[in-house]
Short mmCIF file of C-alpha atoms and ligand atoms in Angstrom, two decimals:
data_model
loop_
_atom_site.label_atom_id
_atom_site.label_comp_id
_atom_site.label_asym_id
_atom_site.label_seq_id
_atom_site.Cartn_x
_atom_site.Cartn_y
_atom_site.Cartn_z
CA MET W 1 69.10 59.40 187.69
CA ASN W 2 66.15 60.36 185.75
CA ASN W 3 66.04 60.51 182.11
CA LYS W 4 66.53 63.98 181.84
CA GLN W 5 69.71 63.97 183.76
CA ALA W 6 70.89 61.04 181.76
CA ASP W 7 70.35 62.75 178.48
CA LYS W 8 73.16 65.47 179.38
CA SER W 9 75.80 62.97 179.11
CA PRO W 10 78.09 63.22 175.99
CA ILE W 11 76.21 61.64 172.90
CA SER W 12 78.98 61.84 170.22
CA LEU W 13 82.08 60.06 168.78
CA ASP W 14 84.20 62.95 170.07
CA TYR W 15 87.24 61.10 171.52
CA ARG W 16 89.26 64.03 172.81
CA ASP W 17 90.54 63.42 176.23
CA ARG W 18 90.19 59.75 175.76
CA ASN W 19 93.48 57.62 176.34
CA VAL W 20 93.21 54.76 173.93
CA VAL W 21 95.49 51.60 173.83
CA ILE W 22 95.61 49.27 170.76
CA SER W 23 97.35 45.89 171.03
CA GLY W 24 98.19 44.88 167.42
CA GLY W 25 97.85 48.55 166.36
CA SER W 26 100.87 48.35 163.98
CA SER W 27 99.28 47.15 161.00
CA GLY W 28 95.95 46.28 159.28
CA ILE W 29 92.71 46.42 161.17
CA GLY W 30 94.28 47.62 164.47
CA LEU W 31 96.30 50.47 162.48
CA GLY W 32 92.96 51.48 160.81
CA ILE W 33 91.35 51.76 164.15
CA ALA W 34 94.20 53.67 165.66
CA ARG W 35 94.03 56.26 162.83
CA HIS W 36 90.18 56.57 162.83
CA LEU W 37 90.36 57.03 166.84
CA ALA W 38 93.07 59.66 166.24
CA ALA W 39 91.19 61.64 163.69
CA LEU W 40 88.26 61.67 166.42
CA GLY W 41 90.73 63.16 168.90
CA ALA W 42 92.04 60.17 170.88
CA ARG W 43 95.35 60.15 172.49
CA ILE W 44 96.90 56.84 170.95
CA SER W 45 99.20 54.11 172.18
CA ILE W 46 99.87 51.11 169.99
CA ILE W 47 101.51 47.86 171.03
CA GLY W 48 103.22 45.41 168.59
CA ARG W 49 106.31 42.97 168.68
CA ASN W 50 108.14 44.47 165.73
CA GLN W 51 109.77 47.73 166.48
CA ASP W 52 110.37 48.63 162.57
CA LYS W 53 106.41 47.94 162.09
CA LEU W 54 105.67 50.23 165.09
CA SER W 55 107.65 53.06 163.82
CA ALA W 56 106.35 52.89 160.29
CA ALA W 57 102.74 52.66 161.64
CA LEU W 58 103.43 55.73 163.92
CA SER W 59 104.63 57.62 161.18
CA THR W 60 101.15 57.39 159.52
CA ILE W 61 99.41 58.19 162.79
CA TYR W 62 101.58 61.24 163.55
CA GLU W 63 100.02 63.41 160.59
CA ILE W 64 96.62 62.90 162.56
CA ALA W 65 97.94 62.76 166.36
CA PRO W 66 101.59 63.94 166.91
CA ASP W 67 101.31 62.76 170.55
CA ALA W 68 100.92 58.92 169.52
CA ALA W 69 103.19 56.42 170.92
CA GLY W 70 104.50 52.87 170.43
CA TYR W 71 105.41 49.99 172.71
CA SER W 72 107.23 46.90 171.79
CA ALA W 73 105.90 43.68 173.56
CA ASP W 74 104.46 40.41 172.93
CA VAL W 75 100.69 39.90 174.04
CA ARG W 76 101.79 36.29 175.21
CA ASP W 77 104.14 38.00 177.78
CA ALA W 78 101.95 39.05 180.50
CA PRO W 79 104.58 40.71 182.73
CA ARG W 80 105.74 42.76 179.68
CA ILE W 81 102.21 43.78 178.85
CA THR W 82 101.55 44.91 182.36
CA GLU W 83 104.83 46.87 182.20
CA CYS W 84 103.73 48.73 179.03
CA LEU W 85 100.35 49.51 180.39
CA THR W 86 101.69 50.85 183.57
CA GLU W 87 104.16 52.98 181.68
CA ILE W 88 101.42 54.32 179.60
CA ARG W 89 99.14 55.11 182.80
CA ARG W 90 102.09 56.74 184.39
CA THR W 91 103.23 58.93 181.37
CA ARG W 92 100.09 59.35 179.56
CA GLY W 93 97.33 59.40 182.09
CA GLU W 94 94.32 56.99 183.07
CA ILE W 95 93.18 54.49 180.32
CA ASP W 96 89.79 54.91 178.97
CA VAL W 97 89.81 52.38 176.01
CA VAL W 98 91.61 49.34 175.53
CA ILE W 99 91.35 47.29 172.17
CA ALA W 100 93.06 43.77 171.83
CA ALA W 101 93.40 43.52 168.03
CA ALA W 102 96.70 41.19 167.90
CA ALA W 103 96.38 37.76 166.28
CA GLY W 104 98.40 35.20 164.54
CA ASN W 105 97.08 32.87 161.86
CA PHE W 106 97.82 30.51 159.09
CA PHE W 107 96.09 27.93 156.97
CA VAL W 108 96.97 24.36 157.91
CA PRO W 109 94.46 21.13 157.97
CA ALA W 110 94.26 20.05 161.44
CA GLU W 111 95.73 16.74 160.89
CA LYS W 112 98.91 18.53 159.88
CA MET W 113 98.74 20.91 162.83
CA SER W 114 101.43 20.42 165.51
CA PRO W 115 100.24 20.84 169.15
CA ASN W 116 102.59 23.86 169.08
CA ALA W 117 100.92 25.46 166.38
CA PHE W 118 97.48 25.06 167.80
CA LYS W 119 98.86 26.41 171.03
CA THR W 120 100.72 29.19 169.36
CA VAL W 121 97.47 30.70 168.05
CA ILE W 122 95.40 30.22 171.18
CA GLU W 123 98.11 32.06 173.01
CA ILE W 124 98.42 34.99 170.92
CA ASP W 125 94.69 35.44 170.25
CA LEU W 126 92.70 34.36 173.20
CA ILE W 127 95.37 34.29 176.06
CA GLY W 128 96.80 37.50 174.63
CA THR W 129 93.50 39.15 174.73
CA PHE W 130 92.91 38.40 178.41
CA ASN W 131 96.56 39.39 179.44
CA VAL W 132 95.83 42.82 177.73
CA PHE W 133 92.28 43.16 179.44
CA SER W 134 93.52 41.99 183.11
CA ALA W 135 96.55 44.06 182.88
CA ALA W 136 94.58 47.27 181.93
CA LEU W 137 91.65 46.64 184.65
CA PRO W 138 93.33 48.41 187.63
CA LEU W 139 94.71 51.27 185.46
CA LEU W 140 91.47 52.14 183.83
CA ARG W 141 89.36 55.42 184.37
CA ARG W 142 86.11 53.85 185.90
CA GLU W 143 83.75 56.05 184.16
CA ASP W 144 82.44 54.60 180.85
CA ALA W 145 85.91 52.51 180.05
CA ALA W 146 85.61 50.32 177.35
CA LEU W 147 87.57 47.19 176.44
CA LEU W 148 87.10 45.70 172.99
CA ALA W 149 88.63 42.49 171.28
CA ILE W 150 88.45 41.62 167.78
CA THR W 151 86.94 38.40 167.01
CA ALA W 152 85.74 36.73 163.79
CA PRO W 153 82.86 35.12 162.06
CA GLN W 154 84.79 32.02 162.30
CA ALA W 155 84.09 31.97 166.10
CA GLN W 156 80.55 31.07 165.21
CA ARG W 157 81.04 29.41 161.81
CA PRO W 158 83.72 26.70 161.39
CA MET W 159 86.11 27.04 158.57
CA ALA W 160 88.32 24.10 157.29
CA ASN W 161 91.91 24.59 157.88
CA GLN W 162 91.46 27.18 160.79
CA ALA W 163 90.71 24.90 163.73
CA HIS W 164 93.23 26.76 165.75
CA ALA W 165 91.79 30.38 164.93
CA CYS W 166 88.24 29.39 165.05
CA SER W 167 88.68 28.08 168.61
CA ALA W 168 90.49 31.01 169.58
CA LYS W 169 87.78 33.55 168.41
CA ALA W 170 85.25 31.39 169.90
CA GLY W 171 87.10 31.68 173.28
CA ILE W 172 87.18 35.23 172.75
CA ASP W 173 83.58 35.65 172.09
CA MET W 174 82.88 34.11 175.58
CA LEU W 175 85.62 35.69 177.30
CA VAL W 176 84.07 39.19 176.54
CA LYS W 177 80.71 38.13 177.97
CA CYS W 178 82.19 36.88 181.24
CA LEU W 179 84.39 40.18 181.72
CA ALA W 180 81.41 42.09 180.82
CA MET W 181 79.35 40.31 183.50
CA GLU W 182 82.30 40.82 186.14
CA TRP W 183 83.33 44.17 185.33
CA GLY W 184 80.30 45.95 184.92
CA THR W 185 80.17 47.02 188.57
CA HIS W 186 83.64 48.69 188.07
CA GLY W 187 82.09 50.92 185.24
CA VAL W 188 83.92 48.97 182.61
CA ARG W 189 82.06 47.67 179.37
CA VAL W 190 83.68 44.61 177.56
CA ASN W 191 82.55 43.95 173.84
CA ALA W 192 83.92 42.73 170.67
CA VAL W 193 83.74 43.45 166.83
CA SER W 194 83.79 40.74 164.35
CA PRO W 195 85.22 41.69 161.18
CA GLY W 196 84.30 39.82 157.70
CA PRO W 197 87.14 39.58 155.24
CA ILE W 198 88.80 42.91 155.06
CA ALA W 199 90.64 43.86 152.03
CA GLY W 200 94.29 44.69 151.82
CA THR W 201 94.93 43.01 155.16
CA GLU W 202 97.44 40.21 156.16
CA GLY W 203 94.51 38.27 157.75
CA LEU W 204 92.66 37.82 154.21
CA ALA W 205 95.89 37.08 152.49
CA ARG W 206 96.53 34.37 154.69
CA LEU W 207 92.89 33.03 154.42
CA SER W 208 93.00 33.33 150.29
CA ALA W 209 95.92 31.21 149.12
CA THR W 210 94.29 31.07 145.60
CA PRO W 211 91.70 33.28 143.52
CA GLU W 212 89.44 30.63 144.07
CA ILE W 213 89.49 30.70 147.58
CA GLU W 214 89.31 34.42 147.65
CA ARG W 215 86.24 34.24 145.50
CA PHE W 216 84.73 31.66 147.97
CA VAL W 217 85.37 33.81 150.89
CA ARG W 218 83.87 36.86 149.21
CA ASP W 219 80.82 35.09 148.21
CA ALA W 220 80.31 33.90 151.58
CA THR W 221 79.41 37.22 152.55
CA ALA W 222 75.56 38.22 152.17
CA LEU W 223 77.03 41.51 150.49
CA ARG W 224 79.26 39.73 148.18
CA LYS W 225 82.21 42.15 148.84
CA PHE W 226 85.18 42.60 151.02
CA GLY W 227 85.04 45.16 153.77
CA ASP W 228 87.67 47.85 154.58
CA VAL W 229 89.59 48.81 157.80
CA GLU W 230 87.58 51.84 157.94
CA ASP W 231 84.29 49.95 158.13
CA ILE W 232 85.77 48.12 161.18
CA ALA W 233 86.94 51.37 162.95
CA ARG W 234 83.56 52.86 162.60
CA SER W 235 81.95 50.17 164.58
CA VAL W 236 84.88 50.12 167.14
CA ALA W 237 84.48 53.89 167.40
CA PHE W 238 80.80 53.49 168.17
CA LEU W 239 81.02 50.56 170.72
CA CYS W 240 83.88 52.18 172.65
CA SER W 241 82.18 55.68 172.90
CA PRO W 242 79.26 56.88 175.15
CA MET W 243 76.91 56.33 172.29
CA ALA W 244 77.11 52.72 173.43
CA ARG W 245 77.03 53.44 177.20
CA TYR W 246 74.27 50.66 177.74
CA VAL W 247 76.13 48.06 175.50
CA THR W 248 78.15 45.54 177.18
CA GLY W 249 79.04 41.87 176.59
CA THR W 250 78.17 41.84 173.00
CA VAL W 251 79.65 40.92 169.58
CA LEU W 252 79.00 43.35 166.79
CA ASP W 253 79.11 41.53 163.63
CA CYS W 254 80.81 43.81 160.96
CA ASP W 255 81.17 41.13 158.48
CA GLY W 256 78.94 41.85 155.26
CA GLY W 257 76.76 39.30 156.68
CA MET W 258 79.42 36.45 156.65
CA ARG W 259 78.29 34.79 159.96
CA HIS W 260 74.90 33.93 158.58
CA GLY W 261 76.88 31.78 156.07
CA ASN W 262 75.99 31.71 152.34
CA PHE W 263 76.79 28.07 151.09
CA VAL W 264 75.00 28.14 147.71
CA PRO W 265 76.57 29.78 144.86
CA MET W 266 74.22 32.70 143.37
CA GLN W 267 74.05 34.17 140.32
C1 LIG H 1 101.61 24.98 159.94
C2 LIG H 1 102.84 26.58 161.13
C3 LIG H 1 102.61 27.47 160.38
C4 LIG H 1 102.05 27.15 158.78
C5 LIG H 1 103.62 28.25 161.96
N1 LIG H 1 103.41 26.98 162.19
N2 LIG H 1 103.31 28.63 160.65
N3 LIG H 1 102.20 25.34 161.06
N4 LIG H 1 101.66 25.89 158.93
N5 LIG H 1 101.93 28.08 157.91
C6 LIG H 1 103.80 26.33 163.61
C7 LIG H 1 105.32 26.18 163.55
O1 LIG H 1 105.81 25.09 162.86
C8 LIG H 1 105.49 25.88 165.06
O2 LIG H 1 105.12 24.83 165.32
C9 LIG H 1 104.21 26.88 165.65
O3 LIG H 1 103.40 27.12 164.72
C10 LIG H 1 104.93 28.25 166.06
O4 LIG H 1 105.42 29.03 164.92
P1 LIG H 1 106.40 30.11 165.04
O5 LIG H 1 106.93 30.45 163.85
O6 LIG H 1 107.51 29.61 166.09
O7 LIG H 1 105.85 31.23 165.82
P2 LIG H 1 105.67 32.72 166.19
O8 LIG H 1 107.29 33.11 165.78
O9 LIG H 1 105.34 32.94 167.59
O10 LIG H 1 104.80 33.44 165.16
C11 LIG H 1 103.41 33.33 165.26
C12 LIG H 1 102.85 33.02 163.85
C13 LIG H 1 103.20 34.15 162.82
C14 LIG H 1 101.24 32.95 164.16
C15 LIG H 1 103.26 31.54 163.31
O11 LIG H 1 102.81 33.82 161.57
C16 LIG H 1 102.78 35.48 163.34
O12 LIG H 1 103.40 35.98 164.23
N6 LIG H 1 101.79 36.12 162.70
C17 LIG H 1 101.19 37.30 163.28
C18 LIG H 1 100.72 38.03 161.95
C19 LIG H 1 99.32 37.18 161.46
O13 LIG H 1 99.08 36.12 161.50
N7 LIG H 1 98.34 38.06 160.99
C20 LIG H 1 97.23 37.53 160.71
C21 LIG H 1 96.02 37.62 161.42
S1 LIG H 1 94.67 37.45 160.59
P3 LIG H 1 105.91 23.60 165.93
O14 LIG H 1 105.51 22.39 165.99
O15 LIG H 1 106.95 23.49 164.61
O16 LIG H 1 107.10 24.19 166.97
C22 LIG H 1 93.35 36.51 161.65
C23 LIG H 1 92.16 36.26 160.70
C24 LIG H 1 91.22 35.74 161.56
O17 LIG H 1 93.70 36.20 162.43
C25 LIG H 1 90.00 35.10 160.95
C26 LIG H 1 89.69 33.78 160.99
C27 LIG H 1 89.52 33.34 162.24
P1 LIG H 2 97.72 42.09 160.90
O1 LIG H 2 97.98 43.25 159.78
O2 LIG H 2 98.82 40.73 160.71
O3 LIG H 2 98.05 42.86 162.39
C1 LIG H 2 98.31 42.04 163.37
C2 LIG H 2 98.66 43.01 164.59
O4 LIG H 2 99.06 42.32 165.60
C3 LIG H 2 100.11 43.62 164.01
O5 LIG H 2 100.15 44.90 164.76
C4 LIG H 2 101.06 42.74 164.84
O6 LIG H 2 102.67 43.33 164.84
C5 LIG H 2 100.63 42.49 166.03
N1 LIG H 2 100.93 41.12 166.76
C6 LIG H 2 100.80 39.87 166.15
N2 LIG H 2 101.11 38.77 167.07
C7 LIG H 2 101.48 39.63 168.11
C8 LIG H 2 101.89 39.21 169.42
N3 LIG H 2 102.24 37.89 169.56
N4 LIG H 2 102.21 40.37 170.31
C9 LIG H 2 101.98 41.80 170.08
N5 LIG H 2 101.51 42.06 168.88
C10 LIG H 2 101.06 41.00 167.75
O7 LIG H 2 96.31 41.52 160.71
P2 LIG H 2 95.03 42.05 160.33
O8 LIG H 2 94.64 41.13 159.29
O9 LIG H 2 94.76 43.35 160.32
O10 LIG H 2 94.01 41.29 161.75
C11 LIG H 2 93.89 42.18 162.78
C12 LIG H 2 92.83 41.52 163.71
O11 LIG H 2 91.55 41.32 163.04
C13 LIG H 2 93.16 40.34 164.28
O12 LIG H 2 92.44 40.11 165.53
C14 LIG H 2 92.33 39.27 163.23
O13 LIG H 2 92.26 37.87 163.88
C15 LIG H 2 91.29 40.06 162.95
N6 LIG H 2 90.41 39.66 161.81
C16 LIG H 2 90.92 40.13 160.63
C17 LIG H 2 90.25 39.79 159.50
C18 LIG H 2 90.67 40.02 158.07
O14 LIG H 2 90.10 39.83 157.07
N7 LIG H 2 92.08 40.62 158.12
C19 LIG H 2 89.04 39.12 159.40
C20 LIG H 2 88.38 38.83 160.90
C21 LIG H 2 89.08 39.15 162.09
P3 LIG H 2 103.71 42.59 165.10
O15 LIG H 2 103.82 41.36 164.10
O16 LIG H 2 105.04 43.43 164.99
O17 LIG H 2 103.69 41.94 166.36
#
């Protein structure tokens, strides 16, 4: 293919005819992504455990995309995830984009963290991401299919009381690189977005037990402010679109500069 031919392929954030699945799409960042991609024309399916949460989320997506659908499943249950994705493929067509946003977290010192507490977060975040991606692979449309994981700056930058989540997210950063290497020949790109502290989310609430910690987290960003779910959704929309067709195996920091770390208080 010469460059003139290459230029004819779509260069836009148009998601019409794109079949998108989002695990963890029933609240917070995942729901923000679902609503944003719905507004760009995508057919949206969301996965979460709690049926009431799914229904509430769907009611906010229906305003934009009346054909949105929800599936109740736990990402730790690989056979159930395969069942959901197979059902989505059967009833809603080949899958173009899969976003793994489900996560679990709580603030706890490592010495008080039980083995099961550590295992639980690894299973939801890291193994859950693998379960979703590996179930999706045979069901993807192999022309610029995109898989995207949600990681965190804490994958690269340690944080006290977060040994489980930091370890899980570090695993996700490497997982997207390995899968990108293996699945590129299938026409599948695999990337991640790394959100900084995002206002109004469960994740930020769980990391900011006191106003002092909240201020510390905010001031750890270069921009000295929290992001919002729309900031993350825009980065995801770019990476999962043909605009990023030569981008794979990368982690896009959308974190106000948090990964670079600011340890010294500034005026
Ligand atoms: C210490 C805790 C704990 C806590 C649970 N555990 N909460 N230990 N402090 N606050 C321990 C339990 O005692 C148990 O260990 C083990 O963890 C499993 O707990 P369960 O309640 O049985 O787990 P489960 O019902 O599967 O629920 C998972 C959950 C829950 C993670 C605990 O909070 C959840 O479902 N969260 C989903 C929503 C969420 O967390 N959103 C925020 C994502 S934000 P024992 O030994 O007693 O059996 C995010 C930000 C990332 O990820 C940025 C930083 C990296
Ligand atoms: P959230 O509102 O708690 O959303 C978590 C979503 O995942 C919900 O839809 C939840 O629905 C689902 N979920 C949780 N455990 C699941 C499981 N075992 N199986 C299936 N679905 C499950 O969290 P958030 O703050 O928006 O975070 C979303 C993502 O962004 C996570 O990957 C998180 O690590 C990442 N992140 C967040 C921040 C932040 O500031 N918020 C910063 C960095 C990274 P159910 O509970 O009904 O299952």
